[in-house]
mmCIF file of C-alpha atoms and ligand atoms in Angstrom:
data_model
loop_
_atom_site.group_PDB
_atom_site.id
_atom_site.type_symbol
_atom_site.label_atom_id
_atom_site.label_comp_id
_atom_site.label_asym_id
_atom_site.label_seq_id
_atom_site.Cartn_x
_atom_site.Cartn_y
_atom_site.Cartn_z
ATOM 1 C CA MET A 940 -105.765 50.513 74.007
ATOM 2 C CA PRO A 941 -102.661 50.725 71.785
ATOM 3 C CA ALA A 942 -99.326 50.082 73.476
ATOM 4 C CA PRO A 943 -97.334 53.251 74.194
ATOM 5 C CA ALA A 944 -94.752 53.988 71.502
ATOM 6 C CA LEU A 945 -91.304 52.749 72.424
ATOM 7 C CA VAL A 946 -88.638 55.423 72.287
ATOM 8 C CA GLU A 947 -85.521 53.655 71.050
ATOM 9 C CA SER A 948 -82.350 54.652 72.854
ATOM 10 C CA PRO A 949 -79.333 55.017 70.541
ATOM 11 C CA ALA A 950 -77.765 51.850 72.004
ATOM 12 C CA ASN A 951 -80.923 49.830 71.310
ATOM 13 C CA GLN A 952 -81.143 51.219 67.811
ATOM 14 C CA PHE A 953 -77.499 50.270 67.210
ATOM 15 C CA ALA A 954 -78.137 46.730 68.498
ATOM 16 C CA ALA A 955 -81.310 46.420 66.394
ATOM 17 C CA ASP A 956 -79.600 47.616 63.188
ATOM 18 C CA ILE A 957 -76.549 45.384 63.697
ATOM 19 C CA SER A 958 -78.803 42.424 64.455
ATOM 20 C CA ALA A 959 -80.978 42.967 61.358
ATOM 21 C CA GLY A 960 -77.955 43.424 59.079
ATOM 22 C CA LEU A 961 -76.166 40.287 60.242
ATOM 23 C CA GLN A 962 -79.296 38.154 59.905
ATOM 24 C CA LYS A 963 -80.004 39.158 56.304
ATOM 25 C CA ALA A 964 -80.432 36.155 54.038
ATOM 26 C CA GLY A 965 -77.679 36.123 51.418
ATOM 27 C CA GLN A 966 -75.350 39.107 51.769
ATOM 28 C CA LYS A 967 -74.839 40.177 55.390
ATOM 29 C CA GLU A 968 -74.452 43.929 55.817
ATOM 30 C CA LEU A 969 -73.870 46.684 58.368
ATOM 31 C CA PRO A 970 -74.991 50.332 57.931
ATOM 32 C CA SER A 971 -72.033 52.520 56.970
ATOM 33 C CA LYS A 972 -73.109 55.355 59.274
ATOM 34 C CA TYR A 973 -71.856 53.258 62.204
ATOM 35 C CA LEU A 974 -68.274 53.517 60.898
ATOM 36 C CA TYR A 975 -68.118 56.993 62.464
ATOM 37 C CA ASP A 976 -67.678 56.651 66.211
ATOM 38 C CA THR A 977 -64.888 58.706 67.827
ATOM 39 C CA LEU A 978 -62.127 56.420 66.576
ATOM 40 C CA GLY A 979 -63.752 55.941 63.152
ATOM 41 C CA SER A 980 -64.128 59.703 62.626
ATOM 42 C CA LYS A 981 -60.434 60.140 63.435
ATOM 43 C CA LEU A 982 -59.438 57.331 61.079
ATOM 44 C CA PHE A 983 -61.472 58.982 58.317
ATOM 45 C CA GLU A 984 -59.547 62.224 58.937
ATOM 46 C CA VAL A 985 -56.334 60.249 58.332
ATOM 47 C CA ILE A 986 -57.791 58.661 55.171
ATOM 48 C CA SER A 987 -58.373 62.215 53.876
ATOM 49 C CA GLU A 988 -54.615 62.813 54.051
ATOM 50 C CA LEU A 989 -53.611 59.642 52.183
ATOM 51 C CA PRO A 990 -51.987 60.196 48.769
ATOM 52 C CA GLU A 991 -54.280 57.523 47.253
ATOM 53 C CA TYR A 992 -57.498 59.166 48.494
ATOM 54 C CA GLY A 993 -57.952 62.457 46.657
ATOM 55 C CA LEU A 994 -61.677 62.938 47.307
ATOM 56 C CA THR A 995 -61.575 65.235 50.353
ATOM 57 C CA ARG A 996 -58.755 67.355 48.938
ATOM 58 C CA ALA A 997 -60.679 67.824 45.666
ATOM 59 C CA ASP A 998 -63.768 68.889 47.629
ATOM 60 C CA GLU A 999 -61.790 71.375 49.682
ATOM 61 C CA ARG A 1000 -59.899 72.754 46.638
ATOM 62 C CA LEU A 1001 -63.195 73.535 44.915
ATOM 63 C CA LEU A 1002 -64.822 75.114 47.965
ATOM 64 C CA ARG A 1003 -61.765 77.250 48.580
ATOM 65 C CA ALA A 1004 -61.262 78.357 44.975
ATOM 66 C CA TYR A 1005 -64.930 79.085 44.233
ATOM 67 C CA ALA A 1006 -66.330 80.297 47.562
ATOM 68 C CA HIS A 1007 -66.920 83.759 46.072
ATOM 69 C CA GLU A 1008 -68.688 82.476 42.977
ATOM 70 C CA ILE A 1009 -70.806 80.205 45.132
ATOM 71 C CA MET A 1010 -71.715 83.116 47.418
ATOM 72 C CA HIS A 1011 -73.094 85.144 44.507
ATOM 73 C CA HIS A 1012 -75.811 82.525 44.011
ATOM 74 C CA ILE A 1013 -76.911 82.515 47.679
ATOM 75 C CA PRO A 1014 -79.489 84.924 49.184
ATOM 76 C CA ARG A 1015 -78.012 87.274 51.811
ATOM 77 C CA ASP A 1016 -80.328 86.323 54.652
ATOM 78 C CA VAL A 1017 -79.442 82.649 54.972
ATOM 79 C CA MET A 1018 -79.122 79.969 57.630
ATOM 80 C CA VAL A 1019 -76.391 77.457 56.752
ATOM 81 C CA CYS A 1020 -77.002 73.847 57.687
ATOM 82 C CA GLU A 1021 -74.494 71.058 57.045
ATOM 83 C CA LEU A 1022 -75.379 67.360 56.916
ATOM 84 C CA GLY A 1023 -72.398 65.474 58.346
ATOM 85 C CA SER A 1024 -69.946 68.276 59.026
ATOM 86 C CA GLY A 1025 -67.077 66.006 60.054
ATOM 87 C CA SER A 1026 -64.165 68.152 61.221
ATOM 88 C CA GLY A 1027 -65.695 71.218 59.529
ATOM 89 C CA ARG A 1028 -62.394 71.967 57.843
ATOM 90 C CA LYS A 1029 -63.647 72.202 54.267
ATOM 91 C CA THR A 1030 -66.610 74.349 55.340
ATOM 92 C CA ARG A 1031 -64.388 77.185 56.538
ATOM 93 C CA TRP A 1032 -64.120 78.849 53.106
ATOM 94 C CA ILE A 1033 -67.869 79.057 52.562
ATOM 95 C CA LEU A 1034 -68.568 80.350 56.071
ATOM 96 C CA GLU A 1035 -65.820 82.969 55.944
ATOM 97 C CA THR A 1036 -67.008 84.230 52.590
ATOM 98 C CA LEU A 1037 -70.730 84.329 53.390
ATOM 99 C CA SER A 1038 -70.238 85.913 56.818
ATOM 100 C CA ARG A 1039 -68.302 88.845 55.371
ATOM 101 C CA ARG A 1040 -71.590 90.074 53.877
ATOM 102 C CA ARG A 1041 -73.727 89.545 56.931
ATOM 103 C CA ARG A 1042 -73.749 87.692 60.255
ATOM 104 C CA LEU A 1043 -75.066 84.154 59.992
ATOM 105 C CA ASP A 1044 -75.908 81.032 61.932
ATOM 106 C CA TYR A 1045 -74.310 77.699 61.062
ATOM 107 C CA PHE A 1046 -75.961 74.427 62.113
ATOM 108 C CA PRO A 1047 -73.698 71.385 61.748
ATOM 109 C CA ILE A 1048 -75.733 68.140 62.015
ATOM 110 C CA GLU A 1049 -73.870 65.028 63.125
ATOM 111 C CA ILE A 1050 -74.717 61.764 64.860
ATOM 112 C CA SER A 1051 -71.256 61.873 66.443
ATOM 113 C CA ALA A 1052 -70.930 64.221 69.437
ATOM 114 C CA THR A 1053 -67.145 64.035 69.092
ATOM 115 C CA ALA A 1054 -67.257 65.217 65.481
ATOM 116 C CA LEU A 1055 -69.489 68.133 66.540
ATOM 117 C CA ALA A 1056 -67.020 69.157 69.218
ATOM 118 C CA VAL A 1057 -64.114 69.008 66.731
ATOM 119 C CA CYS A 1058 -66.112 71.036 64.222
ATOM 120 C CA ARG A 1059 -66.931 73.732 66.769
ATOM 121 C CA ARG A 1060 -63.263 74.009 67.786
ATOM 122 C CA GLU A 1061 -62.107 74.153 64.159
ATOM 123 C CA LEU A 1062 -64.499 76.939 63.136
ATOM 124 C CA SER A 1063 -65.109 78.988 66.289
ATOM 125 C CA ASP A 1064 -62.555 81.642 65.306
ATOM 126 C CA ILE A 1065 -64.655 82.835 62.345
ATOM 127 C CA GLU A 1066 -66.186 86.157 63.270
ATOM 128 C CA SER A 1067 -69.863 86.780 62.602
ATOM 129 C CA VAL A 1068 -70.788 83.089 62.557
ATOM 130 C CA GLY A 1069 -72.879 81.573 65.351
ATOM 131 C CA ILE A 1070 -72.402 77.806 65.592
ATOM 132 C CA VAL A 1071 -75.308 75.661 66.809
ATOM 133 C CA GLY A 1072 -74.429 71.959 66.658
ATOM 134 C CA LEU A 1073 -77.278 69.436 66.445
ATOM 135 C CA GLU A 1074 -76.583 65.841 67.460
ATOM 136 C CA ARG A 1075 -79.268 64.292 65.248
ATOM 137 C CA GLU A 1076 -79.942 62.157 62.213
ATOM 138 C CA TYR A 1077 -79.721 64.341 59.074
ATOM 139 C CA LEU A 1078 -83.410 64.870 58.359
ATOM 140 C CA ASP A 1079 -84.345 65.367 62.031
ATOM 141 C CA GLY A 1080 -81.661 68.054 62.273
ATOM 142 C CA LEU A 1081 -82.798 69.737 59.070
ATOM 143 C CA LEU A 1082 -86.415 69.802 60.307
ATOM 144 C CA GLU A 1083 -85.224 71.527 63.444
ATOM 145 C CA VAL A 1084 -83.327 74.152 61.455
ATOM 146 C CA ALA A 1085 -86.369 74.752 59.229
ATOM 147 C CA ALA A 1086 -88.507 75.263 62.340
ATOM 148 C CA ARG A 1087 -86.205 78.113 63.397
ATOM 149 C CA ARG A 1088 -86.503 79.931 60.084
ATOM 150 C CA ARG A 1089 -87.613 83.550 60.401
ATOM 151 C CA ASP A 1090 -89.770 85.328 57.811
ATOM 152 C CA GLY A 1091 -87.872 86.003 54.610
ATOM 153 C CA GLN A 1092 -84.927 83.812 55.617
ATOM 154 C CA HIS A 1093 -83.480 81.204 53.272
ATOM 155 C CA ILE A 1094 -81.719 77.936 54.002
ATOM 156 C CA LEU A 1095 -78.483 76.749 52.419
ATOM 157 C CA VAL A 1096 -77.908 73.029 52.975
ATOM 158 C CA LEU A 1097 -74.336 71.760 52.581
ATOM 159 C CA PHE A 1098 -74.044 68.076 51.731
ATOM 160 C CA LEU A 1099 -70.372 67.725 50.884
ATOM 161 C CA GLY A 1100 -67.717 65.036 50.543
ATOM 162 C CA SER A 1101 -69.899 62.793 48.346
ATOM 163 C CA THR A 1102 -71.648 61.369 51.398
ATOM 164 C CA ILE A 1103 -74.680 61.144 49.071
ATOM 165 C CA GLY A 1104 -72.781 58.300 47.335
ATOM 166 C CA ASN A 1105 -73.213 56.141 50.438
ATOM 167 C CA PHE A 1106 -76.948 56.039 49.645
ATOM 168 C CA SER A 1107 -76.846 53.776 46.614
ATOM 169 C CA PRO A 1108 -79.192 54.675 43.724
ATOM 170 C CA PRO A 1109 -82.171 55.035 43.891
ATOM 171 C CA ALA A 1110 -81.903 55.804 47.644
ATOM 172 C CA ASP A 1111 -79.728 58.841 46.809
ATOM 173 C CA ALA A 1112 -82.487 60.543 44.780
ATOM 174 C CA ASN A 1113 -85.076 59.585 47.406
ATOM 175 C CA PHE A 1114 -82.969 61.153 50.118
ATOM 176 C CA LEU A 1115 -82.538 64.376 48.115
ATOM 177 C CA HIS A 1116 -86.302 64.416 47.634
ATOM 178 C CA GLU A 1117 -86.798 64.192 51.407
ATOM 179 C CA ILE A 1118 -84.462 67.172 51.816
ATOM 180 C CA ARG A 1119 -86.445 69.017 49.137
ATOM 181 C CA MET A 1120 -89.726 68.395 51.005
ATOM 182 C CA ILE A 1121 -88.348 70.174 54.088
ATOM 183 C CA LEU A 1122 -87.083 73.158 52.056
ATOM 184 C CA GLN A 1123 -88.990 75.995 50.384
ATOM 185 C CA PRO A 1124 -88.664 77.196 46.792
ATOM 186 C CA GLY A 1125 -85.554 79.366 46.498
ATOM 187 C CA ASP A 1126 -83.598 77.530 49.203
ATOM 188 C CA SER A 1127 -80.276 76.030 48.077
ATOM 189 C CA LEU A 1128 -78.352 72.803 48.370
ATOM 190 C CA LEU A 1129 -74.618 72.594 47.692
ATOM 191 C CA LEU A 1130 -73.957 68.960 46.797
ATOM 192 C CA GLY A 1131 -70.548 67.285 46.441
ATOM 193 C CA THR A 1132 -70.329 64.163 44.269
ATOM 194 C CA ASP A 1133 -67.308 62.023 43.477
ATOM 195 C CA LEU A 1134 -67.128 61.274 39.747
ATOM 196 C CA GLU A 1135 -66.210 58.146 37.809
ATOM 197 C CA LYS A 1136 -62.499 57.442 37.410
ATOM 198 C CA PRO A 1137 -60.299 54.490 36.401
ATOM 199 C CA ILE A 1138 -61.027 51.380 38.481
ATOM 200 C CA PRO A 1139 -57.409 50.744 39.653
ATOM 201 C CA GLN A 1140 -57.284 54.303 41.004
ATOM 202 C CA LEU A 1141 -60.563 53.726 42.864
ATOM 203 C CA ILE A 1142 -59.368 50.449 44.362
ATOM 204 C CA ASP A 1143 -56.136 52.074 45.570
ATOM 205 C CA ALA A 1144 -58.172 54.866 47.176
ATOM 206 C CA TYR A 1145 -60.176 52.359 49.219
ATOM 207 C CA GLN A 1146 -57.391 49.853 49.825
ATOM 208 C CA ASP A 1147 -54.456 52.063 50.719
ATOM 209 C CA ALA A 1148 -50.901 50.799 51.206
ATOM 210 C CA LEU A 1149 -50.734 51.851 54.880
ATOM 211 C CA GLY A 1150 -53.873 49.962 55.780
ATOM 212 C CA VAL A 1151 -55.706 52.973 57.227
ATOM 213 C CA THR A 1152 -58.926 52.172 55.347
ATOM 214 C CA ALA A 1153 -58.634 48.575 56.571
ATOM 215 C CA ALA A 1154 -58.418 49.878 60.140
ATOM 216 C CA PHE A 1155 -61.387 52.205 59.491
ATOM 217 C CA ASN A 1156 -63.458 49.267 58.258
ATOM 218 C CA LEU A 1157 -62.366 46.787 60.971
ATOM 219 C CA ASN A 1158 -63.094 49.402 63.634
ATOM 220 C CA LEU A 1159 -66.776 48.706 62.987
ATOM 221 C CA LEU A 1160 -66.307 45.193 64.411
ATOM 222 C CA ALA A 1161 -64.186 46.606 67.243
ATOM 223 C CA ARG A 1162 -66.997 49.061 67.985
ATOM 224 C CA ILE A 1163 -69.533 46.233 68.142
ATOM 225 C CA ASN A 1164 -67.192 44.442 70.558
ATOM 226 C CA ARG A 1165 -66.931 47.566 72.727
ATOM 227 C CA GLU A 1166 -70.540 48.672 72.726
ATOM 228 C CA LEU A 1167 -72.476 45.436 72.380
ATOM 229 C CA ASP A 1168 -70.207 43.077 74.314
ATOM 230 C CA ALA A 1169 -69.365 40.980 71.258
ATOM 231 C CA ASP A 1170 -66.363 38.745 70.581
ATOM 232 C CA PHE A 1171 -65.316 39.433 66.980
ATOM 233 C CA ALA A 1172 -61.672 38.317 66.565
ATOM 234 C CA LEU A 1173 -60.433 41.148 64.330
ATOM 235 C CA GLU A 1174 -57.487 39.165 62.948
ATOM 236 C CA GLN A 1175 -59.957 36.634 61.514
ATOM 237 C CA PHE A 1176 -61.501 39.228 59.201
ATOM 238 C CA GLU A 1177 -59.888 41.107 56.338
ATOM 239 C CA HIS A 1178 -60.741 44.365 54.641
ATOM 240 C CA ILE A 1179 -61.671 44.202 50.956
ATOM 241 C CA ALA A 1180 -62.464 46.979 48.467
ATOM 242 C CA LYS A 1181 -64.038 46.100 45.129
ATOM 243 C CA PHE A 1182 -65.685 47.917 42.274
ATOM 244 C CA ASN A 1183 -69.194 46.751 41.451
ATOM 245 C CA ALA A 1184 -69.451 47.342 37.698
ATOM 246 C CA GLY A 1185 -73.216 46.809 37.733
ATOM 247 C CA THR A 1186 -73.984 49.550 40.264
ATOM 248 C CA ARG A 1187 -70.791 51.603 39.630
ATOM 249 C CA GLY A 1188 -69.880 51.855 43.287
ATOM 250 C CA VAL A 1189 -66.826 50.977 45.329
ATOM 251 C CA GLU A 1190 -67.857 48.480 47.991
ATOM 252 C CA MET A 1191 -66.071 47.834 51.263
ATOM 253 C CA HIS A 1192 -66.479 44.394 52.784
ATOM 254 C CA LEU A 1193 -65.079 42.483 55.754
ATOM 255 C CA ARG A 1194 -64.228 38.927 54.741
ATOM 256 C CA SER A 1195 -64.202 36.065 57.209
ATOM 257 C CA LYS A 1196 -60.930 34.126 56.807
ATOM 258 C CA LEU A 1197 -62.475 30.918 58.163
ATOM 259 C CA ARG A 1198 -65.733 29.385 59.325
ATOM 260 C CA GLN A 1199 -66.448 30.939 62.721
ATOM 261 C CA THR A 1200 -69.161 31.835 65.189
ATOM 262 C CA VAL A 1201 -69.448 35.215 66.913
ATOM 263 C CA ALA A 1202 -71.578 36.119 69.927
ATOM 264 C CA ILE A 1203 -73.030 39.637 70.226
ATOM 265 C CA ARG A 1204 -74.358 39.503 73.753
ATOM 266 C CA ARG A 1205 -76.146 42.822 74.010
ATOM 267 C CA ALA A 1206 -78.010 42.066 70.788
ATOM 268 C CA ASN A 1207 -78.865 38.556 71.966
ATOM 269 C CA LEU A 1208 -77.358 37.125 68.831
ATOM 270 C CA VAL A 1209 -74.981 34.409 67.696
ATOM 271 C CA VAL A 1210 -73.869 34.600 64.056
ATOM 272 C CA THR A 1211 -72.000 32.059 61.956
ATOM 273 C CA PHE A 1212 -69.718 33.127 59.116
ATOM 274 C CA GLU A 1213 -68.589 30.705 56.415
ATOM 275 C CA GLU A 1214 -64.989 30.783 55.195
ATOM 276 C CA GLY A 1215 -64.790 33.595 52.615
ATOM 277 C CA GLU A 1216 -68.203 35.043 53.484
ATOM 278 C CA THR A 1217 -68.302 38.843 53.629
ATOM 279 C CA ILE A 1218 -70.129 41.574 55.517
ATOM 280 C CA TRP A 1219 -70.882 44.506 53.214
ATOM 281 C CA THR A 1220 -70.131 47.694 55.168
ATOM 282 C CA GLU A 1221 -70.208 50.565 52.659
ATOM 283 C CA ASN A 1222 -71.072 51.545 49.120
ATOM 284 C CA SER A 1223 -69.455 54.625 47.627
ATOM 285 C CA HIS A 1224 -71.177 55.420 44.365
ATOM 286 C CA LYS A 1225 -69.211 57.085 41.577
ATOM 287 C CA TYR A 1226 -71.345 59.454 39.484
ATOM 288 C CA SER A 1227 -71.357 60.613 35.888
ATOM 289 C CA LEU A 1228 -72.361 64.246 35.351
ATOM 290 C CA ALA A 1229 -75.467 63.154 33.448
ATOM 291 C CA GLU A 1230 -76.460 60.974 36.376
ATOM 292 C CA VAL A 1231 -76.083 63.891 38.818
ATOM 293 C CA SER A 1232 -78.384 66.011 36.622
ATOM 294 C CA ARG A 1233 -81.035 63.319 36.405
ATOM 295 C CA MET A 1234 -80.898 62.642 40.141
ATOM 296 C CA VAL A 1235 -81.251 66.261 41.262
ATOM 297 C CA GLU A 1236 -84.029 67.036 38.798
ATOM 298 C CA ALA A 1237 -85.980 63.959 39.865
ATOM 299 C CA ALA A 1238 -85.683 65.215 43.451
ATOM 300 C CA GLY A 1239 -87.147 68.651 42.667
ATOM 301 C CA PHE A 1240 -84.015 70.768 42.314
ATOM 302 C CA ARG A 1241 -82.603 72.835 39.458
ATOM 303 C CA CYS A 1242 -78.834 72.903 38.973
ATOM 304 C CA GLN A 1243 -77.832 76.562 38.966
ATOM 305 C CA ALA A 1244 -74.055 76.209 38.747
ATOM 306 C CA GLN A 1245 -71.420 73.500 38.865
ATOM 307 C CA TRP A 1246 -67.687 73.366 39.539
ATOM 308 C CA ILE A 1247 -65.454 70.419 38.693
ATOM 309 C CA ASP A 1248 -61.980 69.469 39.867
ATOM 310 C CA ARG A 1249 -59.699 68.223 37.096
ATOM 311 C CA GLU A 1250 -56.998 66.686 39.247
ATOM 312 C CA TRP A 1251 -59.436 64.302 40.985
ATOM 313 C CA PRO A 1252 -62.757 64.307 39.091
ATOM 314 C CA PHE A 1253 -65.281 65.619 41.614
ATOM 315 C CA ALA A 1254 -68.254 67.973 41.218
ATOM 316 C CA GLU A 1255 -69.794 70.646 43.436
ATOM 317 C CA SER A 1256 -73.335 71.391 42.239
ATOM 318 C CA LEU A 1257 -75.307 74.369 43.473
ATOM 319 C CA LEU A 1258 -78.961 73.362 43.426
ATOM 320 C CA VAL A 1259 -82.036 75.507 43.922
ATOM 321 C CA ALA A 1260 -85.294 74.107 45.265
ATOM 322 C CA GLU A 1261 -88.041 74.614 42.667
HETATM 323 C C1 AVJ B 1156 -66.857 60.100 53.669
HETATM 324 C C2 AVJ B 1156 -68.500 58.857 52.553
HETATM 325 C C3 AVJ B 1156 -67.092 60.274 51.319
HETATM 326 O O1 AVJ B 1156 -67.310 57.045 50.577
HETATM 327 O O2 AVJ B 1156 -65.354 57.806 50.059
HETATM 328 C C4 AVJ B 1156 -63.499 56.647 52.769
HETATM 329 C C5 AVJ B 1156 -65.953 57.297 53.289
HETATM 330 N N1 AVJ B 1156 -64.873 55.051 53.062
HETATM 331 N N2 AVJ B 1156 -62.835 55.498 52.616
HETATM 332 C C6 AVJ B 1156 -66.283 57.649 50.854
HETATM 333 C C7 AVJ B 1156 -64.799 56.362 53.039
HETATM 334 C C8 AVJ B 1156 -63.671 54.526 52.806
HETATM 335 C C9 AVJ B 1156 -66.118 58.296 52.226
HETATM 336 N N3 AVJ B 1156 -67.141 59.351 52.456
#
């Protein structure tokens, strides 16, 4: 008889992912989604306000300025589902505009319960919008929304803030294809992508003068200490941002200042770091417009309209499932 399937608890999954990433031969790595615990989500909110980091402001400027134009491309009877809502702040303009035509339900999907609570508080004053938060992985949440679809209803998926860039190519196109497989023809996806810009500007954006991004990155080690009973000495690691010209992404790493050994008790693991060795914690891909077109078409979408911010090159693309 086959063994019963093990249902992984979130804590076990966290331990398993951390353990696998730190035992990789060659480059050690940690999944960037774990940057967003309660403290990490708050630090990202602060990053969004930094003068060097224009990405979130560009996203919000576009959504605010073009909410009406965007609305004209969306069917009236629509369920709105957002992958990684964060604080929900930039989503306000779309929800206000769409809900003036007709009442609608909004499903923010987040692995962070704290972020969901913040999002609900931020947006609960909008009349004619019902908010149903789902504490799930993105695709699990989207499947649940699709299961609630009534006859004749469409889905609008919001995937903003260039979170897609954290899935390095070709994983980005694969992920969009998985979204496409859950949708039906005529459903829409509003996709935000950060565009290529001069390398010094990118480095400043990910290595800010106040050290907020450094704190955001180091918090991942602090989180492992808190949740997995580990003994990372934070002052023995430093935050690094670098541009990988081969993959055209900004990478965040944590560099060990000396040879050291760290115990992660709840993962049953002891790891040694050489002096100068890094843990790769995030990739933030920077797109060209041609690359966005190729990616979305390969995933089964047609680009219906696109809006671009000039101040901080960033694109919102409205895609329709074919
Ligand atoms: C939230 C994924 C868009 O990649 O720019 C900010 C996260 N990392 N500073 C990004 C982040 C470092 C951010 N995204």
